[in-house]
Amino acid sequence: MKIKAPQSIYLKGDRHQAILLLHSFTGTVRDVKHLATTLNSQGFTCYVPNYPGHGLPLDQFTQYDIDDWWNEVKDAYHFLENEGYQHISATGVSLGGLFTLRLAEQFDLERIVVMSAPHKKGESGIAKRIEKYGQRMNQILNFDDEEQLKQMNTIHDYNHQIELFQKVIEDIMTHLKDVKVPSKMMYGEQDDEAYALSAQFIYDHLGTSNKELNSFAQCGHLMTHGKGRDELEHEIVQFFRQ
């Protein structure tokens, strides 16, 4: 069975505002597809890039690192600029939330919404996410035992990329004071408690006084799916319509 990388999503709206939506680490555009369609129904143009390697077998996923994914995000921002949008906002979940902060630190944005973003991440935590991703892809592709082992062994050579991942998070947290735009931090109360602490840390260190911190009782880590999604989407729409 062959599998293709998910395609980016581009939904044009009738407003003069565009929103960049960014998915999670080891996720795909499906993380934020429903949110994109909801925002688009309110007139916003929405663009959702898919990070290189995401949605592909582990041996292809591990050919890329966080710098490659960040370059995809920057390209997505410039794509919207080239489409003529002068008012660009961003939102993202988990790694997408971190990239949203980094965009606000380095580029001209109108508003940002950050969901389930960690302010630090241990090496074992990142490796575990990659391992779960590999197991999930092995099942989807129905690999035999030999191929599954071959796929999982690619994690052993990914240590440098994991260290790079941690350094990028540290760099983002160091420059939170450079975020000057209206910002909304969100976390799910069903998620690990560490993410509530991270949301508070990020909120406290942002360089804007125009900021909000919201929790959602029914949401887990992937806030854009499952229980609590409707309430979450309503809050995000209202924030971007301000």
mmCIF file of C-alpha atoms in Angstrom:
data_model
loop_
_atom_site.group_PDB
_atom_site.id
_atom_site.type_symbol
_atom_site.label_atom_id
_atom_site.label_comp_id
_atom_site.label_asym_id
_atom_site.label_seq_id
_atom_site.Cartn_x
_atom_site.Cartn_y
_atom_site.Cartn_z
ATOM 1 C CA MET A 1 0.000 0.000 0.000
ATOM 2 C CA LYS A 2 1.352 3.418 -1.014
ATOM 3 C CA ILE A 3 0.499 6.586 0.824
ATOM 4 C CA LYS A 4 0.721 10.191 -0.322
ATOM 5 C CA ALA A 5 1.511 13.162 1.867
ATOM 6 C CA PRO A 6 -1.590 15.200 2.755
ATOM 7 C CA GLN A 7 -2.029 18.276 0.596
ATOM 8 C CA SER A 8 -2.141 21.815 1.912
ATOM 9 C CA ILE A 9 -5.610 23.336 2.250
ATOM 10 C CA TYR A 10 -6.443 26.736 0.743
ATOM 11 C CA LEU A 11 -9.916 28.162 1.303
ATOM 12 C CA LYS A 12 -10.610 31.636 -0.059
ATOM 13 C CA GLY A 13 -12.994 33.924 1.823
ATOM 14 C CA ASP A 14 -14.685 37.240 1.108
ATOM 15 C CA ARG A 15 -12.915 39.195 3.857
ATOM 16 C CA HIS A 16 -9.604 40.977 3.388
ATOM 17 C CA GLN A 17 -8.178 38.869 6.205
ATOM 18 C CA ALA A 18 -6.283 35.591 5.987
ATOM 19 C CA ILE A 19 -5.545 33.075 8.714
ATOM 20 C CA LEU A 20 -2.677 30.597 8.724
ATOM 21 C CA LEU A 21 -3.605 27.380 10.565
ATOM 22 C CA LEU A 22 -0.801 25.120 11.799
ATOM 23 C CA HIS A 23 -1.079 21.478 12.830
ATOM 24 C CA SER A 24 0.637 19.486 15.556
ATOM 25 C CA PHE A 25 3.868 17.483 15.703
ATOM 26 C CA THR A 26 3.231 14.082 14.031
ATOM 27 C CA GLY A 27 -0.223 15.323 13.003
ATOM 28 C CA THR A 28 -1.429 16.548 9.603
ATOM 29 C CA VAL A 29 -3.702 19.215 8.137
ATOM 30 C CA ARG A 30 -6.625 17.134 9.464
ATOM 31 C CA ASP A 31 -5.825 18.536 12.936
ATOM 32 C CA VAL A 32 -7.177 21.939 11.966
ATOM 33 C CA LYS A 33 -9.254 21.216 8.834
ATOM 34 C CA HIS A 34 -12.604 21.558 10.614
ATOM 35 C CA LEU A 35 -11.511 24.815 12.241
ATOM 36 C CA ALA A 36 -10.387 26.109 8.843
ATOM 37 C CA THR A 37 -13.771 25.358 7.271
ATOM 38 C CA THR A 38 -15.525 27.039 10.212
ATOM 39 C CA LEU A 39 -13.426 30.191 9.890
ATOM 40 C CA ASN A 40 -13.853 30.168 6.120
ATOM 41 C CA SER A 41 -17.632 30.016 6.549
ATOM 42 C CA GLN A 42 -17.262 33.327 8.405
ATOM 43 C CA GLY A 43 -15.484 34.871 5.427
ATOM 44 C CA PHE A 44 -11.836 34.343 6.381
ATOM 45 C CA THR A 45 -9.339 33.042 3.866
ATOM 46 C CA CYS A 46 -7.619 30.039 5.449
ATOM 47 C CA TYR A 47 -4.381 28.330 4.513
ATOM 48 C CA VAL A 48 -3.206 25.098 6.149
ATOM 49 C CA PRO A 49 0.264 23.828 5.170
ATOM 50 C CA ASN A 50 1.320 20.229 5.820
ATOM 51 C CA TYR A 51 4.818 19.855 7.284
ATOM 52 C CA PRO A 52 7.239 17.749 5.186
ATOM 53 C CA GLY A 53 7.192 14.060 6.099
ATOM 54 C CA HIS A 54 4.033 14.271 8.182
ATOM 55 C CA GLY A 55 1.498 11.664 7.136
ATOM 56 C CA LEU A 56 4.197 9.471 5.568
ATOM 57 C CA PRO A 57 5.940 6.287 6.829
ATOM 58 C CA LEU A 58 8.449 6.810 9.625
ATOM 59 C CA ASP A 59 11.522 6.327 7.412
ATOM 60 C CA GLN A 60 10.321 9.292 5.325
ATOM 61 C CA PHE A 61 9.171 11.336 8.314
ATOM 62 C CA THR A 62 12.663 11.144 9.865
ATOM 63 C CA GLN A 63 14.261 12.605 6.747
ATOM 64 C CA TYR A 64 13.069 15.998 7.977
ATOM 65 C CA ASP A 65 13.492 18.068 11.117
ATOM 66 C CA ILE A 66 11.976 21.115 12.782
ATOM 67 C CA ASP A 67 13.908 23.501 10.520
ATOM 68 C CA ASP A 68 12.250 21.935 7.465
ATOM 69 C CA TRP A 69 8.829 22.277 9.090
ATOM 70 C CA TRP A 70 9.515 25.896 10.053
ATOM 71 C CA ASN A 71 10.569 26.672 6.484
ATOM 72 C CA GLU A 72 7.216 25.295 5.313
ATOM 73 C CA VAL A 73 5.442 27.632 7.740
ATOM 74 C CA LYS A 74 7.421 30.642 6.516
ATOM 75 C CA ASP A 75 6.658 29.697 2.908
ATOM 76 C CA ALA A 76 2.963 29.521 3.820
ATOM 77 C CA TYR A 77 3.087 33.019 5.311
ATOM 78 C CA HIS A 78 4.784 34.383 2.201
ATOM 79 C CA PHE A 79 2.248 32.572 0.022
ATOM 80 C CA LEU A 80 -0.548 34.546 1.679
ATOM 81 C CA GLU A 81 1.473 37.747 1.281
ATOM 82 C CA ASN A 82 1.938 37.024 -2.417
ATOM 83 C CA GLU A 83 -1.799 36.400 -2.705
ATOM 84 C CA GLY A 84 -2.214 40.039 -1.695
ATOM 85 C CA TYR A 85 -3.287 39.680 1.945
ATOM 86 C CA GLN A 86 -2.010 42.494 4.136
ATOM 87 C CA HIS A 87 -3.885 41.350 7.252
ATOM 88 C CA ILE A 88 -2.629 37.897 8.242
ATOM 89 C CA SER A 89 -3.310 36.129 11.540
ATOM 90 C CA ALA A 90 -2.233 32.687 12.724
ATOM 91 C CA THR A 91 -3.371 29.893 14.983
ATOM 92 C CA GLY A 92 -1.965 26.477 15.780
ATOM 93 C CA VAL A 93 -2.119 23.516 18.107
ATOM 94 C CA SER A 94 0.883 22.037 19.966
ATOM 95 C CA LEU A 95 3.878 22.444 17.593
ATOM 96 C CA GLY A 96 1.579 24.591 15.477
ATOM 97 C CA GLY A 97 1.096 26.813 18.523
ATOM 98 C CA LEU A 98 4.856 27.138 18.927
ATOM 99 C CA PHE A 99 5.217 28.068 15.266
ATOM 100 C CA THR A 100 2.408 30.614 15.694
ATOM 101 C CA LEU A 101 4.414 32.276 18.462
ATOM 102 C CA ARG A 102 7.564 32.208 16.344
ATOM 103 C CA LEU A 103 5.723 33.836 13.449
ATOM 104 C CA ALA A 104 4.511 36.596 15.763
ATOM 105 C CA GLU A 105 8.070 37.090 17.009
ATOM 106 C CA GLN A 106 9.521 37.461 13.521
ATOM 107 C CA PHE A 107 6.756 38.567 11.113
ATOM 108 C CA ASP A 108 3.922 41.053 10.834
ATOM 109 C CA LEU A 109 0.739 39.407 12.126
ATOM 110 C CA GLU A 110 -2.634 40.835 13.141
ATOM 111 C CA ARG A 111 -3.645 38.355 15.879
ATOM 112 C CA ILE A 112 -2.656 34.921 17.158
ATOM 113 C CA VAL A 113 -4.375 32.008 18.905
ATOM 114 C CA VAL A 114 -2.098 29.412 20.521
ATOM 115 C CA MET A 115 -3.442 26.007 21.637
ATOM 116 C CA SER A 116 -1.713 23.307 23.735
ATOM 117 C CA ALA A 117 1.780 24.719 23.274
ATOM 118 C CA PRO A 118 4.597 23.387 25.507
ATOM 119 C CA HIS A 119 7.088 25.877 26.921
ATOM 120 C CA LYS A 120 9.621 23.062 27.176
ATOM 121 C CA LYS A 121 9.819 19.438 26.070
ATOM 122 C CA GLY A 122 12.015 16.581 27.266
ATOM 123 C CA GLU A 123 13.986 14.384 24.882
ATOM 124 C CA SER A 124 12.090 11.262 25.943
ATOM 125 C CA GLY A 125 8.742 12.979 25.379
ATOM 126 C CA ILE A 126 9.630 13.894 21.799
ATOM 127 C CA ALA A 127 11.024 10.420 21.090
ATOM 128 C CA LYS A 128 7.858 8.826 22.484
ATOM 129 C CA ARG A 129 5.695 10.890 20.143
ATOM 130 C CA ILE A 130 7.788 9.762 17.180
ATOM 131 C CA GLU A 131 7.549 6.147 18.345
ATOM 132 C CA LYS A 132 3.751 6.334 18.591
ATOM 133 C CA TYR A 133 3.635 7.923 15.158
ATOM 134 C CA GLY A 134 5.725 5.092 13.703
ATOM 135 C CA GLN A 135 3.520 2.451 15.291
ATOM 136 C CA ARG A 136 0.397 4.148 13.947
ATOM 137 C CA MET A 137 1.796 4.382 10.418
ATOM 138 C CA ASN A 138 2.951 0.739 10.533
ATOM 139 C CA GLN A 139 -0.611 -0.320 11.339
ATOM 140 C CA ILE A 140 -2.150 1.886 8.669
ATOM 141 C CA LEU A 141 0.210 0.533 6.024
ATOM 142 C CA ASN A 142 -0.053 -3.062 7.308
ATOM 143 C CA PHE A 143 3.712 -3.607 7.255
ATOM 144 C CA ASP A 144 5.037 -7.079 8.114
ATOM 145 C CA ASP A 145 7.191 -7.598 11.232
ATOM 146 C CA GLU A 146 10.482 -7.133 9.387
ATOM 147 C CA GLU A 147 9.414 -3.866 7.784
ATOM 148 C CA GLN A 148 7.953 -2.594 11.069
ATOM 149 C CA LEU A 149 11.278 -3.168 12.807
ATOM 150 C CA LYS A 150 13.127 -1.454 9.971
ATOM 151 C CA GLN A 151 10.823 1.544 10.243
ATOM 152 C CA MET A 152 11.149 1.864 14.021
ATOM 153 C CA ASN A 153 14.944 1.608 13.895
ATOM 154 C CA THR A 154 15.110 4.927 12.060
ATOM 155 C CA ILE A 155 14.360 6.645 15.394
ATOM 156 C CA HIS A 156 17.828 5.708 16.667
ATOM 157 C CA ASP A 157 19.469 8.104 14.201
ATOM 158 C CA TYR A 158 17.177 11.012 15.080
ATOM 159 C CA ASN A 159 18.840 12.192 18.296
ATOM 160 C CA HIS A 160 20.420 15.304 16.783
ATOM 161 C CA GLN A 161 17.056 16.364 15.328
ATOM 162 C CA ILE A 162 15.413 15.932 18.732
ATOM 163 C CA GLU A 163 18.055 18.184 20.307
ATOM 164 C CA LEU A 164 17.400 20.743 17.575
ATOM 165 C CA PHE A 165 13.666 20.545 18.367
ATOM 166 C CA GLN A 166 14.394 21.377 22.020
ATOM 167 C CA LYS A 167 16.653 24.299 21.082
ATOM 168 C CA VAL A 168 13.954 25.792 18.861
ATOM 169 C CA ILE A 169 11.451 25.645 21.734
ATOM 170 C CA GLU A 170 13.986 27.350 24.004
ATOM 171 C CA ASP A 171 14.573 30.051 21.391
ATOM 172 C CA ILE A 172 10.834 30.712 21.014
ATOM 173 C CA MET A 173 10.417 31.022 24.786
ATOM 174 C CA THR A 174 13.403 33.382 25.018
ATOM 175 C CA HIS A 175 11.781 35.797 22.560
ATOM 176 C CA LEU A 176 8.187 35.827 23.850
ATOM 177 C CA LYS A 177 8.642 39.508 24.728
ATOM 178 C CA ASP A 178 8.779 40.189 20.968
ATOM 179 C CA VAL A 179 5.132 39.141 20.568
ATOM 180 C CA LYS A 180 3.317 42.489 20.457
ATOM 181 C CA VAL A 181 0.009 41.526 18.790
ATOM 182 C CA PRO A 182 -3.340 40.595 20.409
ATOM 183 C CA SER A 183 -2.889 37.021 21.628
ATOM 184 C CA LYS A 184 -5.093 34.249 22.960
ATOM 185 C CA MET A 185 -3.575 31.308 24.864
ATOM 186 C CA MET A 186 -5.694 28.148 25.225
ATOM 187 C CA TYR A 187 -5.325 24.778 26.904
ATOM 188 C CA GLY A 188 -7.550 21.775 27.573
ATOM 189 C CA GLU A 189 -8.273 20.744 31.135
ATOM 190 C CA GLN A 190 -8.264 17.083 30.049
ATOM 191 C CA ASP A 191 -4.672 17.454 28.825
ATOM 192 C CA ASP A 192 -1.563 16.792 30.891
ATOM 193 C CA GLU A 193 -1.195 19.438 33.625
ATOM 194 C CA ALA A 194 2.119 20.509 32.115
ATOM 195 C CA TYR A 195 0.254 22.248 29.301
ATOM 196 C CA ALA A 196 -1.728 24.394 31.726
ATOM 197 C CA LEU A 197 1.567 25.466 33.283
ATOM 198 C CA SER A 198 3.013 26.128 29.829
ATOM 199 C CA ALA A 199 0.035 28.256 28.814
ATOM 200 C CA GLN A 200 0.467 30.345 31.966
ATOM 201 C CA PHE A 201 4.205 30.706 31.394
ATOM 202 C CA ILE A 202 3.713 31.843 27.796
ATOM 203 C CA TYR A 203 0.909 34.217 28.785
ATOM 204 C CA ASP A 204 3.026 35.778 31.528
ATOM 205 C CA HIS A 205 5.994 36.432 29.228
ATOM 206 C CA LEU A 206 4.269 37.789 26.115
ATOM 207 C CA GLY A 207 5.253 41.312 25.159
ATOM 208 C CA THR A 208 1.671 42.490 24.741
ATOM 209 C CA SER A 209 -0.882 43.601 27.311
ATOM 210 C CA ASN A 210 -3.680 42.658 24.891
ATOM 211 C CA LYS A 211 -3.773 38.972 25.779
ATOM 212 C CA GLU A 212 -6.139 36.300 27.091
ATOM 213 C CA LEU A 213 -5.689 32.934 28.788
ATOM 214 C CA ASN A 214 -8.552 30.451 28.467
ATOM 215 C CA SER A 215 -9.063 26.849 29.552
ATOM 216 C CA PHE A 216 -11.647 24.435 28.144
ATOM 217 C CA ALA A 217 -13.047 21.852 30.526
ATOM 218 C CA GLN A 218 -13.838 19.175 27.936
ATOM 219 C CA CYS A 219 -10.809 19.525 25.673
ATOM 220 C CA GLY A 220 -7.754 17.293 25.604
ATOM 221 C CA HIS A 221 -4.415 17.978 23.912
ATOM 222 C CA LEU A 222 -5.719 18.066 20.345
ATOM 223 C CA MET A 223 -8.260 20.732 21.217
ATOM 224 C CA THR A 224 -9.584 21.005 17.682
ATOM 225 C CA HIS A 225 -11.071 17.494 17.838
ATOM 226 C CA GLY A 226 -13.519 15.792 20.155
ATOM 227 C CA LYS A 227 -15.513 17.209 23.049
ATOM 228 C CA GLY A 228 -15.359 20.946 23.530
ATOM 229 C CA ARG A 229 -14.556 21.663 19.885
ATOM 230 C CA ASP A 230 -17.694 23.721 19.196
ATOM 231 C CA GLU A 231 -17.070 26.006 22.160
ATOM 232 C CA LEU A 232 -13.416 26.326 21.176
ATOM 233 C CA GLU A 233 -14.228 27.230 17.578
ATOM 234 C CA HIS A 234 -16.790 29.805 18.691
ATOM 235 C CA GLU A 235 -14.175 31.504 20.880
ATOM 236 C CA ILE A 236 -11.613 31.530 18.063
ATOM 237 C CA VAL A 237 -14.059 32.956 15.522
ATOM 238 C CA GLN A 238 -15.080 35.735 17.908
ATOM 239 C CA PHE A 239 -11.449 36.577 18.627
ATOM 240 C CA PHE A 240 -10.487 36.858 14.960
ATOM 241 C CA ARG A 241 -13.604 38.909 14.179
ATOM 242 C CA GLN A 242 -12.619 41.608 16.677
#
